[in-house]
């Protein structure tokens, strides 16, 4: 996994000093696409560093709606606050909404969202 992460980091470019939180999520999603290509037989739980229960939570339509509503209502998508990385991108036992859903959510939820956004973009381009 570390070798793949090293390869991905050398092939997916991003300057964290100029981007906002949405840019960071998209970058992390591109990074995960490279990991998906290089490790097609590895489980999503292994690649994302979460449990199957947390992965299921992140894929639930209701939870996706809650997460996007939270990010939009709190004006976080275009924020340049560095703490957002710690809350939603960095590895951890859960993402930090500072609400009752904290412990249910997977860590690195922003990475999951960025990955899904990149796959949606690729699918749109293919059709």
Tab-separated table of C-alpha atoms in Angstrom:
chain	number	residue	atom	x	y	z
A	1	UNK	CA	0.000	0.000	0.000
A	2	UNK	CA	2.816	2.423	0.830
A	3	UNK	CA	4.480	1.810	-2.539
A	4	UNK	CA	1.217	2.559	-4.333
A	5	UNK	CA	0.708	5.714	-2.272
A	6	UNK	CA	4.217	6.822	-3.209
A	7	UNK	CA	3.550	6.254	-6.926
A	8	UNK	CA	0.219	8.085	-6.699
A	9	UNK	CA	1.736	11.043	-4.861
A	10	UNK	CA	4.286	11.485	-7.660
A	11	UNK	CA	1.626	11.405	-10.387
A	12	UNK	CA	-1.234	13.450	-8.924
A	13	UNK	CA	-0.308	17.107	-8.568
A	14	UNK	CA	-1.740	19.633	-6.116
A	15	UNK	CA	-0.569	22.674	-4.211
A	16	UNK	CA	-2.359	22.675	-0.831
A	17	UNK	CA	-1.408	26.310	-0.220
A	18	UNK	CA	-3.581	27.582	-3.087
A	19	UNK	CA	-6.632	25.331	-2.862
A	20	UNK	CA	-9.795	25.275	-0.821
A	21	UNK	CA	-11.476	22.302	0.845
A	22	UNK	CA	-13.282	21.237	-2.347
A	23	UNK	CA	-9.949	21.274	-4.217
A	24	UNK	CA	-8.467	19.082	-1.486
A	25	UNK	CA	-11.348	16.598	-1.724
A	26	UNK	CA	-11.003	16.392	-5.520
A	27	UNK	CA	-7.231	15.927	-5.236
A	28	UNK	CA	-7.660	13.165	-2.667
A	29	UNK	CA	-10.236	11.537	-4.947
A	30	UNK	CA	-7.807	11.580	-7.885
A	31	UNK	CA	-5.190	10.055	-5.629
A	32	UNK	CA	-7.630	7.259	-4.747
A	33	UNK	CA	-8.381	6.641	-8.438
A	34	UNK	CA	-4.685	5.896	-8.949
A	35	UNK	CA	-4.751	3.579	-5.942
A	36	UNK	CA	-7.868	1.855	-7.366
A	37	UNK	CA	-6.119	1.268	-10.702
A	38	UNK	CA	-2.912	-0.019	-9.130
A	39	UNK	CA	-4.649	-2.206	-6.516
A	40	UNK	CA	-7.795	-3.484	-8.256
A	41	UNK	CA	-8.061	-6.587	-6.056
A	42	UNK	CA	-7.738	-4.783	-2.719
A	43	UNK	CA	-10.914	-4.060	-0.790
A	44	UNK	CA	-12.283	-0.549	-0.482
A	45	UNK	CA	-12.035	-0.923	3.297
A	46	UNK	CA	-8.318	-1.595	2.991
A	47	UNK	CA	-7.724	1.261	0.529
A	48	UNK	CA	-9.797	3.761	2.504
A	49	UNK	CA	-8.679	2.587	5.944
A	50	UNK	CA	-12.153	2.049	7.368
A	51	UNK	CA	-14.474	-0.749	8.448
A	52	UNK	CA	-17.161	-2.236	6.201
A	53	UNK	CA	-19.800	-0.672	8.489
A	54	UNK	CA	-18.227	2.789	8.026
A	55	UNK	CA	-17.929	2.265	4.276
A	56	UNK	CA	-21.607	1.333	4.132
A	57	UNK	CA	-22.396	4.479	6.160
A	58	UNK	CA	-20.524	6.665	3.654
A	59	UNK	CA	-22.376	5.098	0.704
A	60	UNK	CA	-25.851	5.518	2.192
A	61	UNK	CA	-27.911	8.042	0.205
A	62	UNK	CA	-29.338	9.587	3.378
A	63	UNK	CA	-25.901	10.074	4.896
A	64	UNK	CA	-24.507	11.543	1.658
A	65	UNK	CA	-27.344	14.063	1.708
A	66	UNK	CA	-26.617	14.939	5.328
A	67	UNK	CA	-22.897	15.348	4.649
A	68	UNK	CA	-23.347	17.580	1.571
A	69	UNK	CA	-25.994	19.653	3.373
A	70	UNK	CA	-23.648	20.049	6.338
A	71	UNK	CA	-20.729	21.129	4.140
A	72	UNK	CA	-22.855	23.603	2.165
A	73	UNK	CA	-24.805	25.030	5.114
A	74	UNK	CA	-21.571	25.615	7.029
A	75	UNK	CA	-19.870	27.115	3.955
A	76	UNK	CA	-16.998	24.647	4.129
A	77	UNK	CA	-16.558	23.688	0.460
A	78	UNK	CA	-14.679	26.837	-0.530
A	79	UNK	CA	-13.084	27.374	2.865
A	80	UNK	CA	-9.314	27.488	3.202
A	81	UNK	CA	-9.365	26.522	6.882
A	82	UNK	CA	-6.579	24.018	7.527
A	83	UNK	CA	-8.588	22.336	10.307
A	84	UNK	CA	-10.911	20.865	7.656
A	85	UNK	CA	-8.080	18.577	6.563
A	86	UNK	CA	-7.836	17.188	10.093
A	87	UNK	CA	-11.613	16.838	10.368
A	88	UNK	CA	-12.432	15.185	7.035
A	89	UNK	CA	-9.284	14.081	5.148
A	90	UNK	CA	-6.710	12.859	7.676
A	91	UNK	CA	-6.914	9.264	8.923
A	92	UNK	CA	-8.877	8.881	12.092
A	93	UNK	CA	-11.549	6.780	13.708
A	94	UNK	CA	-14.291	9.108	12.401
A	95	UNK	CA	-14.857	12.430	10.651
A	96	UNK	CA	-15.521	15.371	12.916
A	97	UNK	CA	-18.868	17.077	12.339
A	98	UNK	CA	-19.140	18.045	16.007
A	99	UNK	CA	-22.622	16.508	16.016
A	100	UNK	CA	-24.170	13.226	17.100
A	101	UNK	CA	-23.097	11.434	13.892
A	102	UNK	CA	-19.364	11.733	14.562
A	103	UNK	CA	-18.817	8.181	15.790
A	104	UNK	CA	-20.899	6.635	12.975
A	105	UNK	CA	-19.035	8.353	10.167
A	106	UNK	CA	-15.802	6.992	8.731
A	107	UNK	CA	-12.529	8.848	9.005
A	108	UNK	CA	-11.365	10.373	5.720
A	109	UNK	CA	-14.950	11.055	4.611
A	110	UNK	CA	-13.718	13.947	2.441
A	111	UNK	CA	-11.566	11.422	0.553
A	112	UNK	CA	-14.639	9.231	-0.048
A	113	UNK	CA	-16.548	12.232	-1.398
A	114	UNK	CA	-13.674	13.276	-3.640
A	115	UNK	CA	-13.344	9.751	-4.976
A	116	UNK	CA	-17.064	9.592	-5.805
A	117	UNK	CA	-16.932	13.018	-7.480
A	118	UNK	CA	-14.035	11.916	-9.674
A	119	UNK	CA	-15.800	8.690	-10.665
A	120	UNK	CA	-18.943	10.694	-11.504
A	121	UNK	CA	-16.854	13.021	-13.679
A	122	UNK	CA	-15.255	10.082	-15.490
A	123	UNK	CA	-18.632	8.440	-16.099
A	124	UNK	CA	-20.072	11.699	-17.449
A	125	UNK	CA	-17.105	12.094	-19.800
A	126	UNK	CA	-17.479	8.504	-21.043
A	127	UNK	CA	-21.106	8.937	-22.087
